[in-house]
Tab-separated table of C-alpha atoms in Angstrom:
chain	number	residue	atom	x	y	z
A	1	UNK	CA	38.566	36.483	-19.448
A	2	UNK	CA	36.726	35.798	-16.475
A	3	UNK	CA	36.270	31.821	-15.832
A	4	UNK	CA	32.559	31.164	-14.329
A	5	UNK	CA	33.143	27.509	-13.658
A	6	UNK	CA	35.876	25.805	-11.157
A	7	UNK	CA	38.884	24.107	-12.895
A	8	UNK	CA	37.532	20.861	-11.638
A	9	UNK	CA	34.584	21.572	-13.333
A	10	UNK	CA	35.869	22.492	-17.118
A	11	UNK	CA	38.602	19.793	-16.809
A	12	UNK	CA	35.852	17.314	-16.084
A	13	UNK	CA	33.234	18.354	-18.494
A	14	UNK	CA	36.354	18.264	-21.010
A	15	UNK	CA	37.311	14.577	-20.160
A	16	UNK	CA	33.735	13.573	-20.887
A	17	UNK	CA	33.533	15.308	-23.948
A	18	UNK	CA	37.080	14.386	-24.930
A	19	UNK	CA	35.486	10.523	-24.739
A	20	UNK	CA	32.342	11.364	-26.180
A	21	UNK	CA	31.519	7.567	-27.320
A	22	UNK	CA	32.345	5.994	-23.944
A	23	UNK	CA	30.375	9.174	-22.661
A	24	UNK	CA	27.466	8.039	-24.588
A	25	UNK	CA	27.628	4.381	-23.629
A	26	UNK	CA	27.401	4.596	-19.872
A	27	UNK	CA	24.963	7.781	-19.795
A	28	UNK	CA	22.860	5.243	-22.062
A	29	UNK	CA	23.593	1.848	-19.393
A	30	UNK	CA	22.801	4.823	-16.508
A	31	UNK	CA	19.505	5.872	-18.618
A	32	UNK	CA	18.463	2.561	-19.223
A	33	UNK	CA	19.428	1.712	-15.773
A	34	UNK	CA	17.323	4.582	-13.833
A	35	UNK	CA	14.679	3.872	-16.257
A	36	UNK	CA	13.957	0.306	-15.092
A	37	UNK	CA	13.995	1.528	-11.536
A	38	UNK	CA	11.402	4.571	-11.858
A	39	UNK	CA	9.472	1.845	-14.635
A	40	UNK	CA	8.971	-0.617	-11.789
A	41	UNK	CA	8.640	1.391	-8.637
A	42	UNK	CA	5.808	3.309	-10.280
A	43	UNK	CA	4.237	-0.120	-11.526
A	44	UNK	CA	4.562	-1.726	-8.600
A	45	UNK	CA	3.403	1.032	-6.833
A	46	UNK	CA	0.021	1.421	-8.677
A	47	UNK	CA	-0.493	-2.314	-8.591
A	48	UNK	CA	0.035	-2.399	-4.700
A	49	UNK	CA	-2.320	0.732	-4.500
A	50	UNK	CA	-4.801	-0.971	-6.695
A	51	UNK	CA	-4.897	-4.576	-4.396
A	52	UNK	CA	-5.062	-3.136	-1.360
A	53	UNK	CA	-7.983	-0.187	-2.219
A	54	UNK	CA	-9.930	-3.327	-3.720
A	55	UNK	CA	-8.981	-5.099	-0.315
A	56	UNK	CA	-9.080	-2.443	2.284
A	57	UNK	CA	-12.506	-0.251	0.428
A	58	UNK	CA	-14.917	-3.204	1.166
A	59	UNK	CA	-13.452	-3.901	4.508
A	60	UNK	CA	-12.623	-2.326	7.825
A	61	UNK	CA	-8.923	-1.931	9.011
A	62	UNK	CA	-9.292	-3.244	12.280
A	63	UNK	CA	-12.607	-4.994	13.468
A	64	UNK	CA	-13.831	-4.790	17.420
A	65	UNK	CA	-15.745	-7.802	18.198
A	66	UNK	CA	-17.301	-9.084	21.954
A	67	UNK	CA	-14.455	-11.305	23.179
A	68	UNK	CA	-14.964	-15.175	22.896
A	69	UNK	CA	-17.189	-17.030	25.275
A	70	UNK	CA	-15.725	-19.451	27.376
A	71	UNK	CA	-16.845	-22.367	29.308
A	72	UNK	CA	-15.798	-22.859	32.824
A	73	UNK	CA	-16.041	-25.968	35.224
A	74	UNK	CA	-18.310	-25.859	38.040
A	75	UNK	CA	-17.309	-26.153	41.552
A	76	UNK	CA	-19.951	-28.196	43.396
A	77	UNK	CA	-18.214	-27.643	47.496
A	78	UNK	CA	-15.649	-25.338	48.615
A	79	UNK	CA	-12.437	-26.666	47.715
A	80	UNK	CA	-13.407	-29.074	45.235
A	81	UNK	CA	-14.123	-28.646	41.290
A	82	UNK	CA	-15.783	-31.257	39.165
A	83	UNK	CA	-13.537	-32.750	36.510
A	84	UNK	CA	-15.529	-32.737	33.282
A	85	UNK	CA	-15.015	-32.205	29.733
A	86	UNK	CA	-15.692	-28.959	29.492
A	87	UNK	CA	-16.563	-27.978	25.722
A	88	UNK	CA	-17.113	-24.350	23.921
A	89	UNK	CA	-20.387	-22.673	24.226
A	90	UNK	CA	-22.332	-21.832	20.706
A	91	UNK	CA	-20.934	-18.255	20.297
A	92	UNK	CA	-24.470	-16.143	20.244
A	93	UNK	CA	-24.994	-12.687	18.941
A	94	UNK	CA	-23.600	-10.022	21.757
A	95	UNK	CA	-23.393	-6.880	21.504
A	96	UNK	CA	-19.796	-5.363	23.098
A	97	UNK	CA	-20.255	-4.252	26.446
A	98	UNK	CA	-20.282	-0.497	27.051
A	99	UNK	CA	-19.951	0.118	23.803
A	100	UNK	CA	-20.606	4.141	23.262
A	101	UNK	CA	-17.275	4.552	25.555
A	102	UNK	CA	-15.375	2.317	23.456
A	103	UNK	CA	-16.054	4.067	20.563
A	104	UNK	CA	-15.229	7.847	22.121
A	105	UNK	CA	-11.769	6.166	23.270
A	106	UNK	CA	-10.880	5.165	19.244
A	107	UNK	CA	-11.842	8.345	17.810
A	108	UNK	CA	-10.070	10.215	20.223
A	109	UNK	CA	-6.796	8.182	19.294
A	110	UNK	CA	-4.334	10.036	16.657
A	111	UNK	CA	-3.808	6.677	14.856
A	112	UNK	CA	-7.581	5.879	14.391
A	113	UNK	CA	-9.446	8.119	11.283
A	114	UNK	CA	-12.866	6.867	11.947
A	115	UNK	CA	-14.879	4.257	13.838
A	116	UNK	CA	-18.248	3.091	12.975
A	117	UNK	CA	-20.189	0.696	15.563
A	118	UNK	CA	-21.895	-1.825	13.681
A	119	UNK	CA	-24.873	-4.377	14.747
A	120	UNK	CA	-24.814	-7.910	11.924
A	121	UNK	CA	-25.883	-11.523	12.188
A	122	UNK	CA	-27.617	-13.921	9.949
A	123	UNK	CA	-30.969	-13.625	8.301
A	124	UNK	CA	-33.056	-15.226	5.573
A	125	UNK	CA	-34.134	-13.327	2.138
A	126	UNK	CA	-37.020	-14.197	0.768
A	127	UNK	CA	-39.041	-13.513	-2.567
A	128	UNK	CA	-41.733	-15.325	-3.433
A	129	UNK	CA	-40.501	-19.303	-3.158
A	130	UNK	CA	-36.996	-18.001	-3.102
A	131	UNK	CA	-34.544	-18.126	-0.021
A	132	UNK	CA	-31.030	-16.952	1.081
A	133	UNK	CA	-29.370	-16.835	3.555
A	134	UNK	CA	-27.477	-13.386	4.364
A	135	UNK	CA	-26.024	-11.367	6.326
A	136	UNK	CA	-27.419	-8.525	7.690
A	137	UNK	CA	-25.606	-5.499	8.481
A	138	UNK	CA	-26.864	-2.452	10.444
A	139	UNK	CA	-24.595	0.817	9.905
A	140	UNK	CA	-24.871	4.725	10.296
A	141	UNK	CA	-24.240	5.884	6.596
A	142	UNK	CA	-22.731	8.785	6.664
A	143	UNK	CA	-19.577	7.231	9.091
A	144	UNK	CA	-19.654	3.575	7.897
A	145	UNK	CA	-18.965	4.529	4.165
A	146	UNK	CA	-16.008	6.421	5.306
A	147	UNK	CA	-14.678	2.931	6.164
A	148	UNK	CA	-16.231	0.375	3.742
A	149	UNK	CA	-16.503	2.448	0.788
A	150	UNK	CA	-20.021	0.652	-0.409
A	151	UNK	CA	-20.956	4.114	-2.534
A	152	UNK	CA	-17.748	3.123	-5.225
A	153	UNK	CA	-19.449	-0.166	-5.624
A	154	UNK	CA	-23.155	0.850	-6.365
A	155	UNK	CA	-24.078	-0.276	-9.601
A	156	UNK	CA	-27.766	0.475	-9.780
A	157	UNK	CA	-30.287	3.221	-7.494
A	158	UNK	CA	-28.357	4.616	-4.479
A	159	UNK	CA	-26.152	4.001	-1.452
A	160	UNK	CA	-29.097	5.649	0.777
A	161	UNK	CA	-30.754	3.663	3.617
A	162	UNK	CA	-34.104	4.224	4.765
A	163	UNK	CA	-35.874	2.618	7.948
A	164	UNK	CA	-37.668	0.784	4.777
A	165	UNK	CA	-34.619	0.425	2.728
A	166	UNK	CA	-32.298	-2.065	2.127
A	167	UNK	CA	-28.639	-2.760	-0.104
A	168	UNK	CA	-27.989	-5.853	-1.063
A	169	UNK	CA	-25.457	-7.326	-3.576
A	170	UNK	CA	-25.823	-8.091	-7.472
A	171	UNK	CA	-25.656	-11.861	-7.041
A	172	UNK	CA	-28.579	-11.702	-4.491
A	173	UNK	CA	-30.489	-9.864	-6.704
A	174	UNK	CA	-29.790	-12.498	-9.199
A	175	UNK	CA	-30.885	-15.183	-7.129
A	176	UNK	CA	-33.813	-13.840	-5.524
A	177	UNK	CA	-34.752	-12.592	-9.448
A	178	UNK	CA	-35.242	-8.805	-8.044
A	179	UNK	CA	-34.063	-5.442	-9.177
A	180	UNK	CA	-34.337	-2.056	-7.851
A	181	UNK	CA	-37.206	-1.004	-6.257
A	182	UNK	CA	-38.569	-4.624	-5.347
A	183	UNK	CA	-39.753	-5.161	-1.860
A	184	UNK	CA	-38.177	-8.698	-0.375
A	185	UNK	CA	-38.657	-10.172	3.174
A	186	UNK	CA	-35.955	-10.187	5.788
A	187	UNK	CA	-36.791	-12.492	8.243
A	188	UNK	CA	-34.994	-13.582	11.340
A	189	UNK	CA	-35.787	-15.356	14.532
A	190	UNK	CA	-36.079	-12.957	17.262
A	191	UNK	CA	-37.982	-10.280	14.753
A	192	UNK	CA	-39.944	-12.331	12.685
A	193	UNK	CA	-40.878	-10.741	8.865
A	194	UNK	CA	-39.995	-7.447	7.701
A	195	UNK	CA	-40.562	-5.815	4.566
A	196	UNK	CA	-37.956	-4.049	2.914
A	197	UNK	CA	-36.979	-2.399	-0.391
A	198	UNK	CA	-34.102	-2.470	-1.954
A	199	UNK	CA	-32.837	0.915	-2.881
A	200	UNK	CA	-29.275	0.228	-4.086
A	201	UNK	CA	-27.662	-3.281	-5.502
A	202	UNK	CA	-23.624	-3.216	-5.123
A	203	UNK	CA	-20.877	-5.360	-6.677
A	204	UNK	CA	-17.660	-5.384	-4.436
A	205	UNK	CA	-16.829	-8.148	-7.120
A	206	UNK	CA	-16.545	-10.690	-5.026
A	207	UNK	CA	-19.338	-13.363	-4.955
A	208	UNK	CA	-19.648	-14.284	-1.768
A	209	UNK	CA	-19.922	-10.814	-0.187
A	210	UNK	CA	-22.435	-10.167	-3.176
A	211	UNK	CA	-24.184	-13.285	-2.539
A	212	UNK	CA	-24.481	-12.626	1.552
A	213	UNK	CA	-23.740	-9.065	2.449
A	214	UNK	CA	-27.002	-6.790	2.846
A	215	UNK	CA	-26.983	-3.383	4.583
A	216	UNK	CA	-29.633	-1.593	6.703
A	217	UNK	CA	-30.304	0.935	9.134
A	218	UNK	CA	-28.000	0.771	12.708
A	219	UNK	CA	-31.896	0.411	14.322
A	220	UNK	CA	-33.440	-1.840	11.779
A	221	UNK	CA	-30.427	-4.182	12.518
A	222	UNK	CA	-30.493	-3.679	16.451
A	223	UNK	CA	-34.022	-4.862	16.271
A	224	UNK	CA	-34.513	-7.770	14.114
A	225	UNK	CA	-31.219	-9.362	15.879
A	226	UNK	CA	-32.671	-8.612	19.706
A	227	UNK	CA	-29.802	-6.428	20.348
A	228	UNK	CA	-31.889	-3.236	21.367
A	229	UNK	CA	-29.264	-0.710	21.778
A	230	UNK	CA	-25.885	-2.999	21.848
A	231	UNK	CA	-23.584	-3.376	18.454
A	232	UNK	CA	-21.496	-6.590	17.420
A	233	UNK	CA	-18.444	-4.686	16.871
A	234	UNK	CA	-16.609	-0.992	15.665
A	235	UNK	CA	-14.979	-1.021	12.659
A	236	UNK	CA	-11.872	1.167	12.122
A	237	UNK	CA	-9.738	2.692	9.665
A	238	UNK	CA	-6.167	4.444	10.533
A	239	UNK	CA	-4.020	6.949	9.043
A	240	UNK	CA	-1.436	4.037	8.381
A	241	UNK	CA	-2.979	0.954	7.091
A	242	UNK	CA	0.493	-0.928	8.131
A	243	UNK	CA	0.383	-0.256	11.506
A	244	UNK	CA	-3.497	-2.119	12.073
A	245	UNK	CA	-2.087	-5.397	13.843
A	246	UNK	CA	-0.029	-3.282	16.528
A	247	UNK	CA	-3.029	-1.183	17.224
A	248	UNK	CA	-5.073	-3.928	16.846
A	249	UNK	CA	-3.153	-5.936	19.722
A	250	UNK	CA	-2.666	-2.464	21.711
A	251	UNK	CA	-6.690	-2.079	21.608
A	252	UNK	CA	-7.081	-5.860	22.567
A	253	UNK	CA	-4.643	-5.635	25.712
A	254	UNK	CA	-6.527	-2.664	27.385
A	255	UNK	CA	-9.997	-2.944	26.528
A	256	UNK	CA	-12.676	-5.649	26.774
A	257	UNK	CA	-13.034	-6.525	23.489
A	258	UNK	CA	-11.273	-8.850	20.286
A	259	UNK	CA	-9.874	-6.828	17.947
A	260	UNK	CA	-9.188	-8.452	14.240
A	261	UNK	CA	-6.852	-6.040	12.197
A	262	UNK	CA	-6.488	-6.687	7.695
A	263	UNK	CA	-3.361	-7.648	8.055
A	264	UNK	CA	-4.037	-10.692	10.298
A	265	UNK	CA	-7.925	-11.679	8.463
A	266	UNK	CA	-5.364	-11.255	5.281
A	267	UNK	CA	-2.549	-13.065	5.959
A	268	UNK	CA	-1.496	-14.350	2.395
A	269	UNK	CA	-2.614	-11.164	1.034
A	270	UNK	CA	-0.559	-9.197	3.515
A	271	UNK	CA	2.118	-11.535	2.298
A	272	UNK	CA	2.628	-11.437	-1.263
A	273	UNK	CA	2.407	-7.146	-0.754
A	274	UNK	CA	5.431	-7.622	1.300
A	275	UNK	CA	7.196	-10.124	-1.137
A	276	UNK	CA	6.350	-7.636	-3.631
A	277	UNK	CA	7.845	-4.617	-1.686
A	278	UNK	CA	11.216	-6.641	-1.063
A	279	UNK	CA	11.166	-7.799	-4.942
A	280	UNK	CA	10.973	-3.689	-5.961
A	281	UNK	CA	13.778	-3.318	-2.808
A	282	UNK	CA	15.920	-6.120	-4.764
A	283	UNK	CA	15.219	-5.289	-8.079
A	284	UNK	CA	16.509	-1.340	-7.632
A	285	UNK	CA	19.482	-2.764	-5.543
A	286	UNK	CA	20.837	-5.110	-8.112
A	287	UNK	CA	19.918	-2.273	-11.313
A	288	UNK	CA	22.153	0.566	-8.892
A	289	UNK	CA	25.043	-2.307	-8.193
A	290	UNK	CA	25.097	-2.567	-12.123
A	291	UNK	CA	25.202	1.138	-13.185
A	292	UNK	CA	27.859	1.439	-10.415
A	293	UNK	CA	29.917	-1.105	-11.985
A	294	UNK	CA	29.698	0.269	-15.570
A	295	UNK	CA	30.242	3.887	-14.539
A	296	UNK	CA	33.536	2.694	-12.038
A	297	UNK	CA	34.999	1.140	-15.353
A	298	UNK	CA	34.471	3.565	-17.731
A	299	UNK	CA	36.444	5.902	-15.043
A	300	UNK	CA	39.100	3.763	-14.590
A	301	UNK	CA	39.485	3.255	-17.938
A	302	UNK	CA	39.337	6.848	-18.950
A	303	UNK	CA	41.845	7.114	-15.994
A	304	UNK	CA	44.419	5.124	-17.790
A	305	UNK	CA	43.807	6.755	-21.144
A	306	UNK	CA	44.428	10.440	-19.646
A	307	UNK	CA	47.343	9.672	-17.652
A	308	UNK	CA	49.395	11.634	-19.535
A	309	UNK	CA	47.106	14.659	-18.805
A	310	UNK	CA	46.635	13.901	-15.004
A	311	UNK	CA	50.734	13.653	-14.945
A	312	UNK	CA	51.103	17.230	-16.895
A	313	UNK	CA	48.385	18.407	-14.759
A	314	UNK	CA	50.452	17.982	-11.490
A	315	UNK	CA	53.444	18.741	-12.901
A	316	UNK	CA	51.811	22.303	-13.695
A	317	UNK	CA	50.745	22.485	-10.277
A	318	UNK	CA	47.854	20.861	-9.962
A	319	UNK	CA	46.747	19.468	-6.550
A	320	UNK	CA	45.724	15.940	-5.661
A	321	UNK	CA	42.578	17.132	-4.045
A	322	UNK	CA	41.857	19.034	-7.694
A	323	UNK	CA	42.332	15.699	-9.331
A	324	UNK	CA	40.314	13.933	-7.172
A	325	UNK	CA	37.446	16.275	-7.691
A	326	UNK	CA	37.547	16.147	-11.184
A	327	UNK	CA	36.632	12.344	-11.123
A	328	UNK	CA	34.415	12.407	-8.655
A	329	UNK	CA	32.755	15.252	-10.662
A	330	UNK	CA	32.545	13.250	-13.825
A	331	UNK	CA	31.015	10.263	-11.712
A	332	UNK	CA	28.188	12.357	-10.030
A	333	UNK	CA	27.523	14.153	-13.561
A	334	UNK	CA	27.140	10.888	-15.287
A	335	UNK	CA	24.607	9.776	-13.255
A	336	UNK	CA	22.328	13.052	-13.159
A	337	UNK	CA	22.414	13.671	-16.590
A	338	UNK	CA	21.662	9.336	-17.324
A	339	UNK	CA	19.107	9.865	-14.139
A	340	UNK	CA	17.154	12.689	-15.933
A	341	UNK	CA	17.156	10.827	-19.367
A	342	UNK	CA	15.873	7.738	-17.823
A	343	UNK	CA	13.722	9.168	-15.234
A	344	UNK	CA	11.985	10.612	-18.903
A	345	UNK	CA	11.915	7.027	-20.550
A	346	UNK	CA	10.700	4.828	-17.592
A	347	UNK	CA	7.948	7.642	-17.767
A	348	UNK	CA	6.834	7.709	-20.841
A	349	UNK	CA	7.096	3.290	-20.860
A	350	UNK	CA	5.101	3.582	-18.006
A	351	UNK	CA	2.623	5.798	-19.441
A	352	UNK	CA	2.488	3.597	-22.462
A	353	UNK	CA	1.740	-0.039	-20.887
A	354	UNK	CA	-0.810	1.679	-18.553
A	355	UNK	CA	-2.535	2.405	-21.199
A	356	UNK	CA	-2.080	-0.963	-22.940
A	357	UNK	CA	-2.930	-2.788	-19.783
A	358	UNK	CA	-6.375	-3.442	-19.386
A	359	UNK	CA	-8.098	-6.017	-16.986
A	360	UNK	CA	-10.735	-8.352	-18.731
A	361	UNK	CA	-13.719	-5.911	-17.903
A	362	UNK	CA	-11.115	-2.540	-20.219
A	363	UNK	CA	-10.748	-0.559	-16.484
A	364	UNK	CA	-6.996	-0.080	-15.917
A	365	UNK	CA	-4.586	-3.017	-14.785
A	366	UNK	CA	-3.394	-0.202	-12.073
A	367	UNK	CA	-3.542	3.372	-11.433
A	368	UNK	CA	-0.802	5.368	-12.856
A	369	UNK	CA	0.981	6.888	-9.941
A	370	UNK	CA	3.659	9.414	-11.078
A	371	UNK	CA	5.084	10.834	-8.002
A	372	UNK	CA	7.533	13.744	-7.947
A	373	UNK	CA	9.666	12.295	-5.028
A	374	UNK	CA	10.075	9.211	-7.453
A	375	UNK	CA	12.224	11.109	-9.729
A	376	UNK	CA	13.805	13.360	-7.134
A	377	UNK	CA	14.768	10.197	-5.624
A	378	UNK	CA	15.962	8.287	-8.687
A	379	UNK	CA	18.063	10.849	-9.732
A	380	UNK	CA	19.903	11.678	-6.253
A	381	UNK	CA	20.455	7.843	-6.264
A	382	UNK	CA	22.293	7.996	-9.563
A	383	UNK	CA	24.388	10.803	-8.530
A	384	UNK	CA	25.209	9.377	-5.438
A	385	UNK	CA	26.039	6.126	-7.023
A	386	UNK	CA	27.927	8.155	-10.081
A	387	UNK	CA	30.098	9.853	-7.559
A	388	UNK	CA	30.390	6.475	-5.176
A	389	UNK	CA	31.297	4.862	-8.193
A	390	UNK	CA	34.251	7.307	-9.139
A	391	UNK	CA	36.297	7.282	-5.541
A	392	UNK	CA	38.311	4.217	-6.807
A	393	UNK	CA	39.452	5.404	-9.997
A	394	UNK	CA	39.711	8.738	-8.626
A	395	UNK	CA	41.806	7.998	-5.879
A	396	UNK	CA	43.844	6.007	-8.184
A	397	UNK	CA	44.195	9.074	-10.668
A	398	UNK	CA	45.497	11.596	-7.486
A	399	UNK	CA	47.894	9.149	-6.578
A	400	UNK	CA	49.942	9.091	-10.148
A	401	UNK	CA	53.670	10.154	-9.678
A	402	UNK	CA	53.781	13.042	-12.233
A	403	UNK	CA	56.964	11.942	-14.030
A	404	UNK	CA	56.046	8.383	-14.383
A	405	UNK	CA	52.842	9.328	-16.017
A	406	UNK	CA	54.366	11.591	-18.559
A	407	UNK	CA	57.284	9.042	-19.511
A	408	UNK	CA	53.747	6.414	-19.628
């Protein structure tokens, strides 16, 4: 009869089935094990996802801005300068010099997706005897929602802009007592009055950007802030959100211009996702350490108990390298087939407290973000660590003298 599998193969399938129980104890410790790992990576990987698209959607990436003013001394004669305190000038509206070349230069760069050039300052809303103060924002639609993604947040009318039109945010329209449709008046010092509608009203659920944040045409804005034809900065997105404050202080060190990336105007945000990262990091370092542990003395221990075997096996012929395989073998097969069995129930626990998890408003706690890599991943780890695990006992179960192992 033909034999399909390798020796090393049968005899370690038949050690593992010989110890069925102790089998079934460490594939459970591996299952449980894996399961934690693929449980909380995926977690912690829809909760991440979910802070930073509620960060990073009502936000650019990296902000251009005119660089500070500064005040300088005067010099009165050649060769003298007048010692004064010299202290910093009010920072007026100013729109970023050269601008339109700016602009080519970041959407020509591989790391930048889009960037938007923006005109915004302070205004007054009013409606009837009702004031606010806001902030108004002048954008091209179709490239600024690529960046701030205003549309998700539209909870009544449209994310459309007219020269007449205006967004504004749901605790404005609370305060000002308007809904859709209502004209108010924008008013600011270099433009005077204007009349606008209000054709959308957003919640980025935050009340202070509700409360302030009002959006208008890129010419409306230019106008009513006296910056005919200049912007007050170029927002930016890039293809990896991690990498803003190096291209942020690549951007500032060649060009005229400030540049403000998330991860710096987020600090303790920025923060606690990187605490968070290193947690998941610890968390599947210390699970792995512990499945190692329990797999390396169940092999050891089966080791001992089949050292009459290993001895009869050499004495028949069998070469150290064989025996070595065959523990390493049971090591790595331990952990795939604990891997796939707990790659299945941190799956289906994850699928179950995503759908128990609800924030106070019943949308979901976080996205559920089932990746394929994930499992690849978890179960190459177990294998590795299966087979890792297995070299001690292994080497100790080549290195039996034959004879002494038979006599035990």
């Amino acid at each position: 009869m033909k034999r399909w599998l390798p020796f090393e193969w049968i005899a370690a399938v038949r050690f593992l089935l010989d110890g069925a129980l102790q089998t079934l104890v460490i594939v459970g410790g591996i299952a449980i094990g894996v399961g934690v790992i693929v449980f909380m990576s995926a977690m912690l990987a829809g909760l991440q996802a979910n802070f930073i698209k509620r960060v990073l959607t009502s936000q650019p990436q990296i902000q251009l801005i005119p660089p500070d003013q500064i005040a300088r001394p005067l010099r009165n004669e050649p060769g003298t300068v007048e010692i004064a305190t010299v202290q910093r000038p009010t920072q007026r509206v100013i729109s970023i010099d050269q601008w339109p070349k700016i602009r080519a230069e970041m959407q020509a760069r591989p790391d930048v997706v889009y960037a938007a050039a923006t005109a915004s300052g302070s205004a007054l809303a009013l409606r009837g005897d009702t004031s606010r103060a806001i902030t108004l924002y002048g954008i091209e639609p179709e490239i600024y929602f690529q960046i701030v993604k205003v549309p998700d947040f539209i909870i009544a009318g449209e994310a459309q802009i007219t020269t007449e039109g205006i967004l504004i945010g749901v605790e404005l329209a609370r305060d000002l007592g308007a809904s859709l449709g209502d004209k108010i008046i924008v008013s600011t010092p270099l433009a005077g009055n204007r009349i606008l509608t209000i054709k959308g009203i957003f919640d980025f659920g935050n009340k202070a950007a509700n409360q302030r944040n009002t959006f208008v045409t890129l010419r409306n804005a230019q106008s009513m802030l006296g910056l005919i034809g200049g912007i007050t900065s170029i927002d930016i997105t890039v293809a990896d959100i991690y990498t803003a404050e190096t291209i942020a202080q690549e951007i500032q060190a060649t060009l005229p211009v400030k540049a403000d990336s998330w991860i710096r105007t987020n600090a303790q945000f920025f923060t606690a996702v990187k605490a968070q990262q290193n947690s998941n990091t610890l968390i599947r370092l210390f699970v792995g350490l512990s499945v190692a542990f329990g797999i390396a003395a169940v092999l050891i221990v089966s080791v001992i108990q089949r050292s009459k075997d290993i001895g009869i096996l050499r004495a028949m012929g069998t070469r150290r390298g064989q025996i070595l395989r065959v523990f390493l073998i049971q090591g790595g097969l331990l952990g795939f087939v604990g891997a796939l069995i707990g790659s299945g129930l941190g799956a289906l626990a994850l699928f179950a407290w995503h759908q128990s998890a609800r924030q106070v408003d019943g949308s979901e706690l976080f996205p559920l973000i089932l990746e394929s890599e994930l499992f690849i991943a978890a179960s190459l780890l177990a294998s590795l660590t299966g087979v890792a695990a297995a070299i001690a006992p292994a080497l100790r179960a080549a290195r039996l003298d034959p004879v002494v192992a038979i006599r035990g």
